[in-house]
Amino acid sequence: MDAERLVTLGRRALAEGGTAQHIVAEAWQAQALAQAIGSHLALCGPLELRGDARGLSEIGEYPMWGAGGPRAAQLTEVADPRGALTALGALLGEVGIALVGVACATDEEGLYWQCIEAIDAADESSDRVRGMLRRLAVRDGERARPPDPARGRAGPARGPT
């Protein structure tokens, strides 16, 4: 299944709300998806993303999965890296907001610390995603510039000296 479709499923599941435990579980589902997208881009993505993608694939230590396993196991392709990363960034932001809400509302110390750990993982993943989106923007910006006739390659135009 394509990455953007999996992100949409994750956003829908998170929006359905439910218990605090459901929100924490969806946060780890999102983190597993971030890792899976990172792994895929580290192997098959644009060269300028591979280092950050490898880092994304290594963030977070989530609890043991039940019989169903992570939704991310269904990932088969990242057809549009920019679109997938943009959608993933939005999901991670929503996860962070939901986790802050749970952490602020709970009196249970164990749940509070689960939220803090998941918030840290989502925040670190968001940083990596933003970095990869910046790299794509730089790459695309360089390709969009017309060739510099004085240098015979893409670059800023030079005026008379």
mmCIF file of C-alpha atoms in Angstrom:
data_model
loop_
_atom_site.group_PDB
_atom_site.id
_atom_site.type_symbol
_atom_site.label_atom_id
_atom_site.label_comp_id
_atom_site.label_asym_id
_atom_site.label_seq_id
_atom_site.Cartn_x
_atom_site.Cartn_y
_atom_site.Cartn_z
ATOM 1 C CA MET A 1 0.000 0.000 0.000
ATOM 2 C CA ASP A 2 1.262 3.478 -0.842
ATOM 3 C CA ALA A 3 2.681 5.640 1.959
ATOM 4 C CA GLU A 4 0.172 8.469 1.512
ATOM 5 C CA ARG A 5 -2.733 6.059 1.803
ATOM 6 C CA LEU A 6 -1.291 4.605 5.008
ATOM 7 C CA VAL A 7 -0.853 8.109 6.421
ATOM 8 C CA THR A 8 -4.505 8.840 5.619
ATOM 9 C CA LEU A 9 -5.542 5.672 7.457
ATOM 10 C CA GLY A 10 -3.435 6.714 10.436
ATOM 11 C CA ARG A 11 -4.921 10.213 10.518
ATOM 12 C CA ARG A 12 -8.419 8.742 10.379
ATOM 13 C CA ALA A 13 -7.680 6.278 13.197
ATOM 14 C CA LEU A 14 -6.194 9.039 15.351
ATOM 15 C CA ALA A 15 -9.183 11.317 14.692
ATOM 16 C CA GLU A 16 -11.573 8.600 15.827
ATOM 17 C CA GLY A 17 -10.187 9.285 19.266
ATOM 18 C CA GLY A 18 -11.188 6.890 21.934
ATOM 19 C CA THR A 19 -9.299 6.213 25.091
ATOM 20 C CA ALA A 20 -5.952 7.605 26.097
ATOM 21 C CA GLN A 21 -4.439 4.182 25.414
ATOM 22 C CA HIS A 22 -5.899 4.269 21.883
ATOM 23 C CA ILE A 23 -4.218 7.620 21.247
ATOM 24 C CA VAL A 24 -0.872 6.325 22.539
ATOM 25 C CA ALA A 25 -1.236 3.206 20.381
ATOM 26 C CA GLU A 26 -1.971 5.353 17.307
ATOM 27 C CA ALA A 27 1.055 7.487 18.114
ATOM 28 C CA TRP A 28 3.245 4.378 17.938
ATOM 29 C CA GLN A 29 1.482 3.315 14.736
ATOM 30 C CA ALA A 30 2.470 6.688 13.260
ATOM 31 C CA GLN A 31 6.035 6.242 14.487
ATOM 32 C CA ALA A 32 6.207 2.783 12.920
ATOM 33 C CA LEU A 33 4.996 4.304 9.655
ATOM 34 C CA ALA A 34 7.662 7.018 9.868
ATOM 35 C CA GLN A 35 10.281 4.302 10.330
ATOM 36 C CA ALA A 36 8.926 2.297 7.401
ATOM 37 C CA ILE A 37 8.877 5.331 5.104
ATOM 38 C CA GLY A 38 12.387 6.186 6.265
ATOM 39 C CA SER A 39 13.605 2.664 5.524
ATOM 40 C CA HIS A 40 12.028 2.703 2.088
ATOM 41 C CA LEU A 41 13.503 6.107 1.184
ATOM 42 C CA ALA A 42 16.915 5.080 2.557
ATOM 43 C CA LEU A 43 16.942 2.211 0.066
ATOM 44 C CA CYS A 44 14.999 3.555 -2.912
ATOM 45 C CA GLY A 45 14.542 7.290 -2.442
ATOM 46 C CA PRO A 46 16.369 10.258 -3.911
ATOM 47 C CA LEU A 47 20.072 10.225 -3.064
ATOM 48 C CA GLU A 48 19.931 13.506 -1.127
ATOM 49 C CA LEU A 49 17.389 11.991 1.285
ATOM 50 C CA ARG A 50 19.040 8.698 2.059
ATOM 51 C CA GLY A 51 21.077 9.779 5.093
ATOM 52 C CA ASP A 52 18.179 11.538 6.820
ATOM 53 C CA ALA A 53 15.844 8.727 5.790
ATOM 54 C CA ARG A 54 18.144 6.202 7.455
ATOM 55 C CA GLY A 55 18.025 8.319 10.609
ATOM 56 C CA LEU A 56 14.228 8.477 10.438
ATOM 57 C CA SER A 57 14.073 4.702 10.181
ATOM 58 C CA GLU A 58 15.921 4.378 13.507
ATOM 59 C CA ILE A 59 13.867 6.736 15.720
ATOM 60 C CA GLY A 60 11.754 5.397 18.559
ATOM 61 C CA GLU A 61 11.483 2.198 20.499
ATOM 62 C CA TYR A 62 7.846 1.217 20.499
ATOM 63 C CA PRO A 63 6.282 -1.486 22.638
ATOM 64 C CA MET A 64 5.653 -5.014 21.447
ATOM 65 C CA TRP A 65 2.958 -5.253 18.800
ATOM 66 C CA GLY A 66 -0.087 -7.432 19.213
ATOM 67 C CA ALA A 67 -1.197 -10.043 16.730
ATOM 68 C CA GLY A 68 -2.138 -7.402 14.143
ATOM 69 C CA GLY A 69 1.300 -5.787 14.094
ATOM 70 C CA PRO A 70 1.928 -2.262 12.882
ATOM 71 C CA ARG A 71 -0.136 -0.835 10.029
ATOM 72 C CA ALA A 72 3.194 0.205 8.494
ATOM 73 C CA ALA A 73 3.928 -3.413 7.588
ATOM 74 C CA GLN A 74 1.545 -2.880 4.651
ATOM 75 C CA LEU A 75 3.855 -0.269 3.064
ATOM 76 C CA THR A 76 4.803 -1.291 -0.455
ATOM 77 C CA GLU A 77 5.803 1.992 -2.087
ATOM 78 C CA VAL A 78 6.503 5.674 -1.646
ATOM 79 C CA ALA A 79 5.327 6.862 -5.052
ATOM 80 C CA ASP A 80 5.685 10.573 -4.267
ATOM 81 C CA PRO A 81 8.364 11.244 -1.630
ATOM 82 C CA ARG A 82 7.409 14.915 -1.216
ATOM 83 C CA GLY A 83 3.709 14.108 -0.846
ATOM 84 C CA ALA A 84 4.376 11.236 1.546
ATOM 85 C CA LEU A 85 6.721 13.315 3.707
ATOM 86 C CA THR A 86 4.308 16.250 3.770
ATOM 87 C CA ALA A 87 1.434 13.987 4.826
ATOM 88 C CA LEU A 88 3.636 12.208 7.370
ATOM 89 C CA GLY A 89 4.687 15.550 8.850
ATOM 90 C CA ALA A 90 1.023 16.509 9.288
ATOM 91 C CA LEU A 91 0.262 13.161 10.948
ATOM 92 C CA LEU A 92 3.200 13.504 13.332
ATOM 93 C CA GLY A 93 2.042 17.006 14.250
ATOM 94 C CA GLU A 94 -1.463 15.742 15.000
ATOM 95 C CA VAL A 95 -0.007 12.893 17.046
ATOM 96 C CA GLY A 96 2.052 15.333 19.098
ATOM 97 C CA ILE A 97 -0.984 17.496 19.841
ATOM 98 C CA ALA A 98 -3.096 14.489 20.824
ATOM 99 C CA LEU A 99 -0.350 13.148 23.086
ATOM 100 C CA VAL A 100 0.077 16.495 24.845
ATOM 101 C CA GLY A 101 -3.656 16.465 25.526
ATOM 102 C CA VAL A 102 -3.478 12.975 27.026
ATOM 103 C CA ALA A 103 -0.369 13.789 29.084
ATOM 104 C CA CYS A 104 -1.990 16.937 30.502
ATOM 105 C CA ALA A 105 -5.246 15.157 31.360
ATOM 106 C CA THR A 106 -3.901 12.033 33.028
ATOM 107 C CA ASP A 107 -3.166 11.459 36.682
ATOM 108 C CA GLU A 108 -1.558 8.116 35.900
ATOM 109 C CA GLU A 109 2.211 8.444 36.031
ATOM 110 C CA GLY A 110 2.886 5.467 33.729
ATOM 111 C CA LEU A 111 0.611 6.832 31.016
ATOM 112 C CA TYR A 112 2.147 10.275 31.384
ATOM 113 C CA TRP A 113 5.649 8.903 30.741
ATOM 114 C CA GLN A 114 4.418 6.812 27.808
ATOM 115 C CA CYS A 115 3.095 10.030 26.294
ATOM 116 C CA ILE A 116 6.358 11.873 26.912
ATOM 117 C CA GLU A 117 8.360 9.088 25.239
ATOM 118 C CA ALA A 118 5.992 9.059 22.247
ATOM 119 C CA ILE A 119 6.065 12.886 22.033
ATOM 120 C CA ASP A 120 9.865 12.803 21.920
ATOM 121 C CA ALA A 121 9.845 10.219 19.119
ATOM 122 C CA ALA A 122 7.215 12.152 17.117
ATOM 123 C CA ASP A 123 9.140 15.393 17.566
ATOM 124 C CA GLU A 124 12.437 13.867 16.454
ATOM 125 C CA SER A 125 10.732 12.247 13.461
ATOM 126 C CA SER A 126 9.086 15.565 12.551
ATOM 127 C CA ASP A 127 12.504 17.233 12.585
ATOM 128 C CA ARG A 128 13.869 14.611 10.174
ATOM 129 C CA VAL A 129 10.833 14.923 7.902
ATOM 130 C CA ARG A 130 11.189 18.725 7.757
ATOM 131 C CA GLY A 131 14.874 18.328 6.958
ATOM 132 C CA MET A 132 14.128 15.965 4.102
ATOM 133 C CA LEU A 133 11.466 18.313 2.729
ATOM 134 C CA ARG A 134 14.024 21.162 2.827
ATOM 135 C CA ARG A 135 16.510 19.008 0.903
ATOM 136 C CA LEU A 136 13.882 18.288 -1.743
ATOM 137 C CA ALA A 137 13.054 21.985 -2.014
ATOM 138 C CA VAL A 138 16.728 22.871 -2.472
ATOM 139 C CA ARG A 139 17.153 20.146 -5.084
ATOM 140 C CA ASP A 140 14.077 21.268 -6.993
ATOM 141 C CA GLY A 141 15.065 24.921 -6.682
ATOM 142 C CA GLU A 142 18.453 24.200 -8.229
ATOM 143 C CA ARG A 143 16.860 22.344 -11.100
ATOM 144 C CA ALA A 144 14.413 25.169 -11.733
ATOM 145 C CA ARG A 145 17.132 27.781 -12.295
ATOM 146 C CA PRO A 146 18.057 28.511 -15.895
ATOM 147 C CA PRO A 147 21.610 27.774 -16.964
ATOM 148 C CA ASP A 148 24.152 30.500 -16.319
ATOM 149 C CA PRO A 149 25.534 31.285 -19.802
ATOM 150 C CA ALA A 150 28.816 32.591 -18.368
ATOM 151 C CA ARG A 151 29.435 29.334 -16.537
ATOM 152 C CA GLY A 152 27.587 26.859 -18.745
ATOM 153 C CA ARG A 153 25.646 25.442 -15.788
ATOM 154 C CA ALA A 154 22.709 26.226 -13.546
ATOM 155 C CA GLY A 155 23.306 29.087 -11.170
ATOM 156 C CA PRO A 156 22.504 32.680 -10.425
ATOM 157 C CA ALA A 157 22.749 35.068 -13.311
ATOM 158 C CA ARG A 158 25.723 37.405 -13.233
ATOM 159 C CA GLY A 159 25.474 41.005 -14.246
ATOM 160 C CA PRO A 160 28.202 43.062 -15.885
ATOM 161 C CA THR A 161 31.292 43.588 -13.755
#
